[in-house]
PDB file of C-alpha atoms in Angstrom:
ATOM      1  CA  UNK L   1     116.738  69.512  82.669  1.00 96.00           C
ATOM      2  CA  UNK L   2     115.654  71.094  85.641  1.00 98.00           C
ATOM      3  CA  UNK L   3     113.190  68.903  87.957  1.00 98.00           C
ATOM      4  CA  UNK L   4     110.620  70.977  89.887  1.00 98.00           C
ATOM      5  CA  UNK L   5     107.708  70.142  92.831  1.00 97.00           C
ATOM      6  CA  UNK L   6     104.932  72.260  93.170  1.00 95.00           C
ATOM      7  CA  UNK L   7     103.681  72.436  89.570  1.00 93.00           C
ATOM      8  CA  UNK L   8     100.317  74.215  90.615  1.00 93.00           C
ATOM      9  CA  UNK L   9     101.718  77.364  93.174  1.00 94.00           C
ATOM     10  CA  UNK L  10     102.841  80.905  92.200  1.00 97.00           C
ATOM     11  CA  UNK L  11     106.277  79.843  91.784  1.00 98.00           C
ATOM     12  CA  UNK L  12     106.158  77.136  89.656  1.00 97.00           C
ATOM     13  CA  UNK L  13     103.931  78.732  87.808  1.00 97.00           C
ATOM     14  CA  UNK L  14     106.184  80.917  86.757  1.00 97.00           C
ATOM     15  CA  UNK L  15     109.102  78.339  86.548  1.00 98.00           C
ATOM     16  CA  UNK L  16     107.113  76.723  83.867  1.00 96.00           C
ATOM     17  CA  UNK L  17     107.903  79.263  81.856  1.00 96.00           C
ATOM     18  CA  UNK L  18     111.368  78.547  82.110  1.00 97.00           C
ATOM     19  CA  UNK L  19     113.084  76.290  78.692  1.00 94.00           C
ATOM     20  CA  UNK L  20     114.663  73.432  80.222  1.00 96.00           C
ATOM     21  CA  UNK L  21     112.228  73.290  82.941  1.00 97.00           C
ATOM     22  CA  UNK L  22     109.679  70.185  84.046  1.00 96.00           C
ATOM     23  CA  UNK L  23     107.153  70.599  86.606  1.00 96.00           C
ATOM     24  CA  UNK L  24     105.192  68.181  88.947  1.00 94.00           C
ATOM     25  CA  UNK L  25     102.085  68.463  89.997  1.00 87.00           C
ATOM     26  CA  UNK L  26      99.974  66.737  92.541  1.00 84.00           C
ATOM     27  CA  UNK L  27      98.901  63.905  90.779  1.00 86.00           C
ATOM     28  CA  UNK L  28     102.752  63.389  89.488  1.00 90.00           C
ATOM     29  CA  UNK L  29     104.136  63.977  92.992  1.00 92.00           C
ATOM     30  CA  UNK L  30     102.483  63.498  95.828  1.00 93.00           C
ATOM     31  CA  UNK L  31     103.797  65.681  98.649  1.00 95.00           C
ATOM     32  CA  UNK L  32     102.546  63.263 101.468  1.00 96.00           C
ATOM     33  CA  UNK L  33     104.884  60.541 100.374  1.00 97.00           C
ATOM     34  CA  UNK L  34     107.985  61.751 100.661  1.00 97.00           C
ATOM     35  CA  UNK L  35     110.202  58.446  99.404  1.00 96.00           C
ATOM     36  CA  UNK L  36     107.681  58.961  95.934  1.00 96.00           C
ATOM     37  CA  UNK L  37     108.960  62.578  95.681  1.00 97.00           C
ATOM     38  CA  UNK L  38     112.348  61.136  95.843  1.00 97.00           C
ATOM     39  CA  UNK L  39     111.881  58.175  93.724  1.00 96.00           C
ATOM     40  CA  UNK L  40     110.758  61.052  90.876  1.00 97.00           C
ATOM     41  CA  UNK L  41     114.310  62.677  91.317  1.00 98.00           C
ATOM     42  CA  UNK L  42     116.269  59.179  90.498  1.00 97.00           C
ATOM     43  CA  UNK L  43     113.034  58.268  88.413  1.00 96.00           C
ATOM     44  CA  UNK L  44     114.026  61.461  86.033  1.00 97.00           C
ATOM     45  CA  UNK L  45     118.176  62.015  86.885  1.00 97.00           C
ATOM     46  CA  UNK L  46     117.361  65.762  86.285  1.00 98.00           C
ATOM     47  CA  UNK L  47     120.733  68.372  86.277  1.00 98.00           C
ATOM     48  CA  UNK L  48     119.229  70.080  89.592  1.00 98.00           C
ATOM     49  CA  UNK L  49     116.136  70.134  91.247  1.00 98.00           C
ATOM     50  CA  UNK L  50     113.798  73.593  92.492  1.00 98.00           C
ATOM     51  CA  UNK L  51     111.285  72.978  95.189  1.00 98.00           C
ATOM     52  CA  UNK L  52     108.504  75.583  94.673  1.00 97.00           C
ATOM     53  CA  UNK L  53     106.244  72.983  96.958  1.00 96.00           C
ATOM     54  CA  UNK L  54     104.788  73.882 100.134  1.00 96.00           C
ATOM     55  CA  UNK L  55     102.092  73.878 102.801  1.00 96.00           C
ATOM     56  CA  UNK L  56     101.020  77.149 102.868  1.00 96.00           C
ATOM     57  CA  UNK L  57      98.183  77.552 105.094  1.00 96.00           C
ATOM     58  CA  UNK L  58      99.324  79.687 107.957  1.00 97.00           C
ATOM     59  CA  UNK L  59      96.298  79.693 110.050  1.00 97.00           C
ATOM     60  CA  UNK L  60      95.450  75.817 109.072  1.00 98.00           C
ATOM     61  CA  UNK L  61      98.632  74.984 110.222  1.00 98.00           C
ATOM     62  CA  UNK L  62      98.274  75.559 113.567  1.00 98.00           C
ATOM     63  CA  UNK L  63      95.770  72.334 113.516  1.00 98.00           C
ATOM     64  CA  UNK L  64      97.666  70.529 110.992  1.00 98.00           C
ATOM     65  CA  UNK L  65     101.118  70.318 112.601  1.00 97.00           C
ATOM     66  CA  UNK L  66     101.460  66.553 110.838  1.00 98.00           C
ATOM     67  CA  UNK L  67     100.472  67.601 107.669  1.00 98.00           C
ATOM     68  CA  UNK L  68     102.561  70.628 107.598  1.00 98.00           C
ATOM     69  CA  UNK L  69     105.498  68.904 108.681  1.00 98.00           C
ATOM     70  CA  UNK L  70     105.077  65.954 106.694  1.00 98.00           C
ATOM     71  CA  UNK L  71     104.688  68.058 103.547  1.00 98.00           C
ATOM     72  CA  UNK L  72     107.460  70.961 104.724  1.00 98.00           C
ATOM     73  CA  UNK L  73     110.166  68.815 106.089  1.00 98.00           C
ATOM     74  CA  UNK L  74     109.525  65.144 105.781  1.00 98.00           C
ATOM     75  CA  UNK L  75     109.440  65.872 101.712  1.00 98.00           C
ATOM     76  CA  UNK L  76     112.291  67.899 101.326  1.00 98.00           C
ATOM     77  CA  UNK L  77     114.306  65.909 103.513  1.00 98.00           C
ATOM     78  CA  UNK L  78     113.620  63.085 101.376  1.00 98.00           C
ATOM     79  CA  UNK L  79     114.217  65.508  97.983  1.00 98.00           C
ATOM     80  CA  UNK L  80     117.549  66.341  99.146  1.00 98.00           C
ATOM     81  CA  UNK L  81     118.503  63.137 100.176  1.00 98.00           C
ATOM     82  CA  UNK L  82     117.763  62.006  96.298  1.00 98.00           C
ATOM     83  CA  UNK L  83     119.681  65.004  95.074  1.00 98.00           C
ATOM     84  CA  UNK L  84     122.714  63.966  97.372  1.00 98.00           C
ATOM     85  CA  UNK L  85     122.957  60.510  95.975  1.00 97.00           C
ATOM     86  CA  UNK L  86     123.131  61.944  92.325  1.00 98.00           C
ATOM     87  CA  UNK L  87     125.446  64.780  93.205  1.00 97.00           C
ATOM     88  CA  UNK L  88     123.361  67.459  91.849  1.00 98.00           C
ATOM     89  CA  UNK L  89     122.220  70.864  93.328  1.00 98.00           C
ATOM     90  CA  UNK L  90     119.007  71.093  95.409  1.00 98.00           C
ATOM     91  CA  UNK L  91     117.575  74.695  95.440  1.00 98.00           C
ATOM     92  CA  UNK L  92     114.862  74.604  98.369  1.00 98.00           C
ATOM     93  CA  UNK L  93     112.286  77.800  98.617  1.00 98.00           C
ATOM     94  CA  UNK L  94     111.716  78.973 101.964  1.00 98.00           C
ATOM     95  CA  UNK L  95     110.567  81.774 104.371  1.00 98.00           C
ATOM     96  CA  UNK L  96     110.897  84.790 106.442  1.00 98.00           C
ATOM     97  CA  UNK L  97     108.677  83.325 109.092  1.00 98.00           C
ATOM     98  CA  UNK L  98     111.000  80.896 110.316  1.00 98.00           C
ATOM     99  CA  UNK L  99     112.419  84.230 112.356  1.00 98.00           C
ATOM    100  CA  UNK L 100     110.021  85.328 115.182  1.00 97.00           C
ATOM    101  CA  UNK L 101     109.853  89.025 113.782  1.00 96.00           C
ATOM    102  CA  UNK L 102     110.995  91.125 116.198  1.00 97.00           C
ATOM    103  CA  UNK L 103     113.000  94.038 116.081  1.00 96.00           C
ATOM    104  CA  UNK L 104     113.447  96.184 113.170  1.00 97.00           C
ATOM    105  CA  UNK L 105     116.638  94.665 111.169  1.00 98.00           C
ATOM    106  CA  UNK L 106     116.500  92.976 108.286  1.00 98.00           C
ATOM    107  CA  UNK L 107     117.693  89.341 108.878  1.00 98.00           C
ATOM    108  CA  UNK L 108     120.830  88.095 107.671  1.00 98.00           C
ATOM    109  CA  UNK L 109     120.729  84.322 106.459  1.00 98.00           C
ATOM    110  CA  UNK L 110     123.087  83.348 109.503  1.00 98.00           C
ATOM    111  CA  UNK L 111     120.804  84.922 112.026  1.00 98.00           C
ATOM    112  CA  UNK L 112     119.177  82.536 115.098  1.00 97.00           C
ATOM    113  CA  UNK L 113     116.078  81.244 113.444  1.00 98.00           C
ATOM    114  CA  UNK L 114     112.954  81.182 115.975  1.00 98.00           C
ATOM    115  CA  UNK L 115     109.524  80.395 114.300  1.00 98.00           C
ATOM    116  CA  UNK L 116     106.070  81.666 116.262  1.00 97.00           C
ATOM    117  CA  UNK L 117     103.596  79.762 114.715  1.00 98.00           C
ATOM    118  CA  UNK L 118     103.502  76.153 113.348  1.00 98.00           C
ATOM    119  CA  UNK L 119     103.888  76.627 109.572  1.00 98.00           C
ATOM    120  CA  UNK L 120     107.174  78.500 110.030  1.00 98.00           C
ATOM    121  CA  UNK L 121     108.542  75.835 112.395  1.00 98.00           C
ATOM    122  CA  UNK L 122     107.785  73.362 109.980  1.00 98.00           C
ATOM    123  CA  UNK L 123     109.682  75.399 107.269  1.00 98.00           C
ATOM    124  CA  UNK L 124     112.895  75.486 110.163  1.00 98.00           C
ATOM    125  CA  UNK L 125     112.616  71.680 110.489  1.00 98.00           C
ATOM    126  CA  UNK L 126     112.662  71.356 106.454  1.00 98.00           C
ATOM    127  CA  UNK L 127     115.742  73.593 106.263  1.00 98.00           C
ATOM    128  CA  UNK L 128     117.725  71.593 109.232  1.00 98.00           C
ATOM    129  CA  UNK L 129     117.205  68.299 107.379  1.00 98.00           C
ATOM    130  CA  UNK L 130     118.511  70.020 104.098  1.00 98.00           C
ATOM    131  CA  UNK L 131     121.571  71.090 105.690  1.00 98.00           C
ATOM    132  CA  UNK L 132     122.031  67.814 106.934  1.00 98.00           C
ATOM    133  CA  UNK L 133     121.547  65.758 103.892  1.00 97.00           C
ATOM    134  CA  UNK L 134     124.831  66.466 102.236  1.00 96.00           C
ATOM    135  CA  UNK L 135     123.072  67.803  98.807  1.00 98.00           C
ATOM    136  CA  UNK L 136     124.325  70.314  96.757  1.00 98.00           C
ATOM    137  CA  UNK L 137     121.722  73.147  98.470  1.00 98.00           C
ATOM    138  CA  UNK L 138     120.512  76.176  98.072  1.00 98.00           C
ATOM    139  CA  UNK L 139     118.078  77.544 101.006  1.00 98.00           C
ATOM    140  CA  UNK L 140     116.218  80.328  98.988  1.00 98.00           C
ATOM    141  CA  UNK L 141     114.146  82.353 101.955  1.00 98.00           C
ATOM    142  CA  UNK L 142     111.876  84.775 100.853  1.00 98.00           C
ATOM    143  CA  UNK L 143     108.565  86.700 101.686  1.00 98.00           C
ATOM    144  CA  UNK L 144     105.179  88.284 100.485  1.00 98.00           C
ATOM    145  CA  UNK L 145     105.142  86.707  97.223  1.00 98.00           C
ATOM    146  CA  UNK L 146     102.686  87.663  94.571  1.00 98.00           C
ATOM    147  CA  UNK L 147     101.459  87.183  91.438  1.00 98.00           C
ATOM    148  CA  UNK L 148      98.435  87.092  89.071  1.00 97.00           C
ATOM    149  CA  UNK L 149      98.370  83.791  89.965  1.00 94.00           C
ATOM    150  CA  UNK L 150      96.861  81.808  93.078  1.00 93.00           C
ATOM    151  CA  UNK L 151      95.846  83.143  96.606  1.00 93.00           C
ATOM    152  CA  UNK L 152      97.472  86.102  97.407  1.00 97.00           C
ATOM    153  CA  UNK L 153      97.931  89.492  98.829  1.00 98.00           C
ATOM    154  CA  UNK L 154      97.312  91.586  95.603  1.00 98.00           C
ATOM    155  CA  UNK L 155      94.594  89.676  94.478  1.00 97.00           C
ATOM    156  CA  UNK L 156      93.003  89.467  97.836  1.00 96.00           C
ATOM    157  CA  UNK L 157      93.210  93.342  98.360  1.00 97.00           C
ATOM    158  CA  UNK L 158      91.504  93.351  94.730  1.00 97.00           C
ATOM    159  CA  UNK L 159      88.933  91.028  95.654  1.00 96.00           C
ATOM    160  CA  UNK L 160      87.929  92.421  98.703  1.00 95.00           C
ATOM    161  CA  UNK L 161      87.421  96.004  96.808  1.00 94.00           C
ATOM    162  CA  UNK L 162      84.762  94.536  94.728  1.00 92.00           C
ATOM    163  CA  UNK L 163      82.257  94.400  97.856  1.00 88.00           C
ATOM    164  CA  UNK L 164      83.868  97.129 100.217  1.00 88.00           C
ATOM    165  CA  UNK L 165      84.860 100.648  99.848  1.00 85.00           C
ATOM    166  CA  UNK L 166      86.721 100.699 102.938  1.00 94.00           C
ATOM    167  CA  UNK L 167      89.644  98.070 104.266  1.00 96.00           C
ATOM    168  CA  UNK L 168      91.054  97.813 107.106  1.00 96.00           C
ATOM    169  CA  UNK L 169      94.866  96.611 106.508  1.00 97.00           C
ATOM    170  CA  UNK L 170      97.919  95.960 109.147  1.00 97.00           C
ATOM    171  CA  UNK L 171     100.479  98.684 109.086  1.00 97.00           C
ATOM    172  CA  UNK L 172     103.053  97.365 111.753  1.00 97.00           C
ATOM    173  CA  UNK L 173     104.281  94.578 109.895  1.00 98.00           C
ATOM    174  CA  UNK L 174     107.011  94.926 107.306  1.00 98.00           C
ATOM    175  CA  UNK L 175     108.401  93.476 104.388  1.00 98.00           C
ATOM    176  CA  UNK L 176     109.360  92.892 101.135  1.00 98.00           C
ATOM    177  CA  UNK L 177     107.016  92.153  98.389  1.00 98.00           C
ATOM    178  CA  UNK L 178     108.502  89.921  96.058  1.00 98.00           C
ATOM    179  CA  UNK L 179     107.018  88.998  92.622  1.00 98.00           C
ATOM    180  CA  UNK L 180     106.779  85.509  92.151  1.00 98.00           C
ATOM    181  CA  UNK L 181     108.648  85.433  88.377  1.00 98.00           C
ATOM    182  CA  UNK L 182     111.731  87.284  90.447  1.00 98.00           C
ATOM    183  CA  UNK L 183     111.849  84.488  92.629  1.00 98.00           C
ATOM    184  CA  UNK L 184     111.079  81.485  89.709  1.00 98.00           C
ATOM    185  CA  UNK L 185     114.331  83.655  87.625  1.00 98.00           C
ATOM    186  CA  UNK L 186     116.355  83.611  90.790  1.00 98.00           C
ATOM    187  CA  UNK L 187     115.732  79.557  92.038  1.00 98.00           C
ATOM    188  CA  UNK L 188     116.929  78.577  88.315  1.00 98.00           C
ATOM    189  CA  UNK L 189     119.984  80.842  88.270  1.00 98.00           C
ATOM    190  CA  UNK L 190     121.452  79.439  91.477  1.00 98.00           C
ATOM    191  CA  UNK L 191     120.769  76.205  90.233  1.00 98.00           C
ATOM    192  CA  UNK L 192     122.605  77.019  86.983  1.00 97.00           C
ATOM    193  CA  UNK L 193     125.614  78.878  89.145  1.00 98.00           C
ATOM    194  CA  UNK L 194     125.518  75.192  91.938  1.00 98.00           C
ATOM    195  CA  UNK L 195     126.587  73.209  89.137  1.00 96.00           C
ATOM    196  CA  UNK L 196     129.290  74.981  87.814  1.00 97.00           C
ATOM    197  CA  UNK L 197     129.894  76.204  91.548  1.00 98.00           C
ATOM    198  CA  UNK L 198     129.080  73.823  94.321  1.00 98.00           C
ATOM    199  CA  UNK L 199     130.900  75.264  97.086  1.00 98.00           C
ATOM    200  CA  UNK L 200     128.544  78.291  97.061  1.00 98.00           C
ATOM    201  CA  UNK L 201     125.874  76.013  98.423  1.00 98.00           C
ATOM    202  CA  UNK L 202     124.214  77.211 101.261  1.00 98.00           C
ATOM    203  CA  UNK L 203     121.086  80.101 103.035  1.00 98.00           C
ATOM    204  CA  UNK L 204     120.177  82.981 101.048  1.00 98.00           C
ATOM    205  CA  UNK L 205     117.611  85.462 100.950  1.00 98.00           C
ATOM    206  CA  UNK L 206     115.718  87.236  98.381  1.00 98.00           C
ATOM    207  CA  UNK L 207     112.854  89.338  98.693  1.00 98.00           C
ATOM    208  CA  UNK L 208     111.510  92.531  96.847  1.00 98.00           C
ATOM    209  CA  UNK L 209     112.431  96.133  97.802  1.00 98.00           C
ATOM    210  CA  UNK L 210     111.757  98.280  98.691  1.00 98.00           C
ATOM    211  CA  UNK L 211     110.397  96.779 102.335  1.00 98.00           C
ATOM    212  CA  UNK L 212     106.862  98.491 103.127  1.00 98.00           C
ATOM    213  CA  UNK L 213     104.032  97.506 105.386  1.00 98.00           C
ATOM    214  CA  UNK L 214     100.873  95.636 103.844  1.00 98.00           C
ATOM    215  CA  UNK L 215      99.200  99.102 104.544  1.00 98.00           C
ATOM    216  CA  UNK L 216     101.753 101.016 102.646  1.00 98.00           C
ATOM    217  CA  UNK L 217     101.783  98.040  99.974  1.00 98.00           C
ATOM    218  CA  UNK L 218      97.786  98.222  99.061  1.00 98.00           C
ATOM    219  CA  UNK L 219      98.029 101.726  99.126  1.00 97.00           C
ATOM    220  CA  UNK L 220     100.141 101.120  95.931  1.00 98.00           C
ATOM    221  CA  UNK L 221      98.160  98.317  94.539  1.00 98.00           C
ATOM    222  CA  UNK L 222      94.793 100.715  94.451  1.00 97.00           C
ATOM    223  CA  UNK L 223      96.611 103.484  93.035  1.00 96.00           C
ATOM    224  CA  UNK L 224      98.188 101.401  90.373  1.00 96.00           C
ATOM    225  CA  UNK L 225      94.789  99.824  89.021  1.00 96.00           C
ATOM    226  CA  UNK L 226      93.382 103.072  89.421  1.00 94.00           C
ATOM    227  CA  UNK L 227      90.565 101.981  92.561  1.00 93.00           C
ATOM    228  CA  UNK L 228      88.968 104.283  94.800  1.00 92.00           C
ATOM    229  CA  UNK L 229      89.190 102.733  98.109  1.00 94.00           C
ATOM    230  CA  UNK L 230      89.339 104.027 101.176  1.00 96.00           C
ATOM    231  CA  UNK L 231      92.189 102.346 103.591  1.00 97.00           C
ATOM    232  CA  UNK L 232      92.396 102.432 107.526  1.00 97.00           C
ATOM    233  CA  UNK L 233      96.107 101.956 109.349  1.00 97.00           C
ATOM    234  CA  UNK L 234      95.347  98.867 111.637  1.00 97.00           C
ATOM    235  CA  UNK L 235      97.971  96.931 114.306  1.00 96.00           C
ATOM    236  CA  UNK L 236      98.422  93.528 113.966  1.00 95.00           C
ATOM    237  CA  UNK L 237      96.116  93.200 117.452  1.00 92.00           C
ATOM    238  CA  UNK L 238      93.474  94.469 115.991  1.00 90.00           C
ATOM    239  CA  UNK L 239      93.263  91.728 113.083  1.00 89.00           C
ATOM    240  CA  UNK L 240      94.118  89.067 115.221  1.00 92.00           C
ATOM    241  CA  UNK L 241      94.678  85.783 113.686  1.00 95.00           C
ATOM    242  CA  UNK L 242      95.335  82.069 114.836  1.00 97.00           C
ATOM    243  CA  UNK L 243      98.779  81.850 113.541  1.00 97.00           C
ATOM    244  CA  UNK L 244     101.233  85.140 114.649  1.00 96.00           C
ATOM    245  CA  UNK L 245     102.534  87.076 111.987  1.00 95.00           C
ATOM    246  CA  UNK L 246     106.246  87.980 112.551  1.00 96.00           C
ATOM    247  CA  UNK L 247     106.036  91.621 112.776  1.00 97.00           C
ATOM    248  CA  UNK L 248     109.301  92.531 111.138  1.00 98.00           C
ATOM    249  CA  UNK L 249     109.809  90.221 107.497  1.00 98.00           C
ATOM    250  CA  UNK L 250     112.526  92.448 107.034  1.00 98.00           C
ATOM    251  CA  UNK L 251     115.277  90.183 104.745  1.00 98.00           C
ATOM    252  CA  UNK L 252     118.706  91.273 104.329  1.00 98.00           C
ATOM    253  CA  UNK L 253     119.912  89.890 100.686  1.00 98.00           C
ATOM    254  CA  UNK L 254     123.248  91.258 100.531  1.00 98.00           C
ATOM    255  CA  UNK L 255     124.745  87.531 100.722  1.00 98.00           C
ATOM    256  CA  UNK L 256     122.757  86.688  97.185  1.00 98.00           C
ATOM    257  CA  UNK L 257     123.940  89.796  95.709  1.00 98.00           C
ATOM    258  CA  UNK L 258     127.954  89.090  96.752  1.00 98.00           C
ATOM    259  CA  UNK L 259     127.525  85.263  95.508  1.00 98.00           C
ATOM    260  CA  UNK L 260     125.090  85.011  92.676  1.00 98.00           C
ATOM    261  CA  UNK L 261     125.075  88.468  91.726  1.00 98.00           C
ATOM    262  CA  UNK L 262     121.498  88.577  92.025  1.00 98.00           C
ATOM    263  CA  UNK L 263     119.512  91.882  92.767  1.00 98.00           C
ATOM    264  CA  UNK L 264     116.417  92.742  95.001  1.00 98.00           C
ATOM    265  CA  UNK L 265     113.510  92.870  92.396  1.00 98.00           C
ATOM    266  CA  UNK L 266     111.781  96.012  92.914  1.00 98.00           C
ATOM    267  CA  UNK L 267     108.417  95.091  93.703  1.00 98.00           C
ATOM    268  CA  UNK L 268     106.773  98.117  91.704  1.00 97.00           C
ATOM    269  CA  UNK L 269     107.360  96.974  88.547  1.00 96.00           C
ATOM    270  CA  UNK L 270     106.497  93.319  89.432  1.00 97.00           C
ATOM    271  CA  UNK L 271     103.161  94.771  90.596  1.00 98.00           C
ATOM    272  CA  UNK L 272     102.394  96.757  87.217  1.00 97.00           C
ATOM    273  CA  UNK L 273     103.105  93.234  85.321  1.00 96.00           C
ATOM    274  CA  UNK L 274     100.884  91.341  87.669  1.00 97.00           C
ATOM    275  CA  UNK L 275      98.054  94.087  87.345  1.00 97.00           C
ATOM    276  CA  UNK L 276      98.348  94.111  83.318  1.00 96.00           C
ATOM    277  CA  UNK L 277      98.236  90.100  83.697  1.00 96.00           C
ATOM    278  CA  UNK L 278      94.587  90.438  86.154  1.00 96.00           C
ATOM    279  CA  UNK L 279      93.674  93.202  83.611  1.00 94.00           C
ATOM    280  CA  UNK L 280      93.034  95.731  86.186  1.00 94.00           C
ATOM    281  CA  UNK L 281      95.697  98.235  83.629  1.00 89.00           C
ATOM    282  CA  UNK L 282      96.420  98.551  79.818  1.00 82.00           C
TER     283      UNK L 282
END
């Protein structure tokens, strides 16, 4: 059995789906108490453990640093430490904004991390106490995830076309869209592959190809569910935000490929599934 955190997100959502799967929500697991998130694991004495938990509020964040940390770090410090005491794999979802974005490479799981806002250090400070447990890891890092579940970019764009025929969306940052079932099918082969496999623990990254800007990325998601909207090229300064945005979420996943043999999802045919799901297409 698979244990995993963060019952209610896009993820785990989609991990639910999974046979051999059982999820935790809220009420089960309470991401503000770590040691109870870690009493679950030796509670249950699953074969591996996904967290698809996280504080995800990017802007929030910036006022929250406690709560973000507490619920990013503190918790799966405390999950991996569980995990290291049974011996069994740990796969830990993370996220392109513990870079700081600049340039225009894709980042290569070994690259200096540098976080500019508070959400993505708080990611950083999760990973370091992962790597530091001595678990059976797996650092999954990925970006722009969607899905017909939850808040998200697709279903924001959507939303926002119901009252306005004209968007404004940022076109100099860039990434890879990755469909949250792509991610769910990848966190629960790695964990199959650590426990036959433990010395391939370690940072990976997976995200959808191929990498666009949000601009270039609604342009598809109107033209898929067939909407007439009208769609203006902005910079990231002109939608500023409290929380930066790392300009460049490019992720280089040739590491997952060589390891796990697992493939960049293209993020076109996620986004046809995802529109069927919202019924926005036959």
């Amino acid at each position: 059995m698979i244990l995993v955190f963060g019952s209610n997100g896009q993820v785990g959502l989609e991990l639910a789906k999974f046979d051999g799967v059982l999820t935790l929500d809220r009420a089960e697991a309470d991401l503000t108490n770590p040691e109870a998130c870690a009493h679950k694991i030796l509670q249950h004495k699953p074969m591996s453990v996904i967290n698809a938990a996280a504080y995800t509020a990017v802007d929030k964040a910036e006022t929250e640093k406690e709560l973000a940390t507490l619920i990013n770090a503190d918790a799966p410090a405390a999950m991996a430490k569980a995990c290291s005491e049974l011996g069994i794999p740990f796969v830990h979802i993370s996220t392109d904004y513990v870079f700081d974005g600049s340039g225009e490479t894709p980042r290569k799981p070994n690259d200096t991390t540098n976080p500019v806002n508070v959400y993505g250090y708080s990611k950083r400070l999760g990973e370091e106490a992962i790597v530091r447990s001595g678990a059976i890891y797996a650092i999954l890092r990925t970006s722009w995830v969607v899905s017909a579940h939850r808040a998200n970019f697709v279903k924001s764009m959507l939303n926002a076309a119901e009252n306005h025929k004209l968007l404004r969306v940022v076109d100099d940052q860039i990434g890879g869209p990755t469909p949250a079932h792509s991610v769910a099918k990848a966190c629960v082969q790695i964990a199959h592959s650590l426990l036959i496999n433990p010395e391939k623990k370690g940072v990976y990254h997976f995200s959808g190809k191929p990498d666009v800007s949000w601009y270039e990325f609604a342009k598809t998601i109107f033209e898929c569910a067939g909407r007439d909207v009208q769609l203006n090229a902005i910079t990231t300064s002109g939608y500023p935000t409290p929380a930066q945005r790392p300009q460049n979420s490019r992720l280089n996943c040739d590491l997952t490929k060589s390891v796990f043999d697992i493939d960049r999802p293209n993020w076109g045919n996620g986004l046809t599934k995802i529109l069927k799901d919202l019924g926005e297409i036959q």
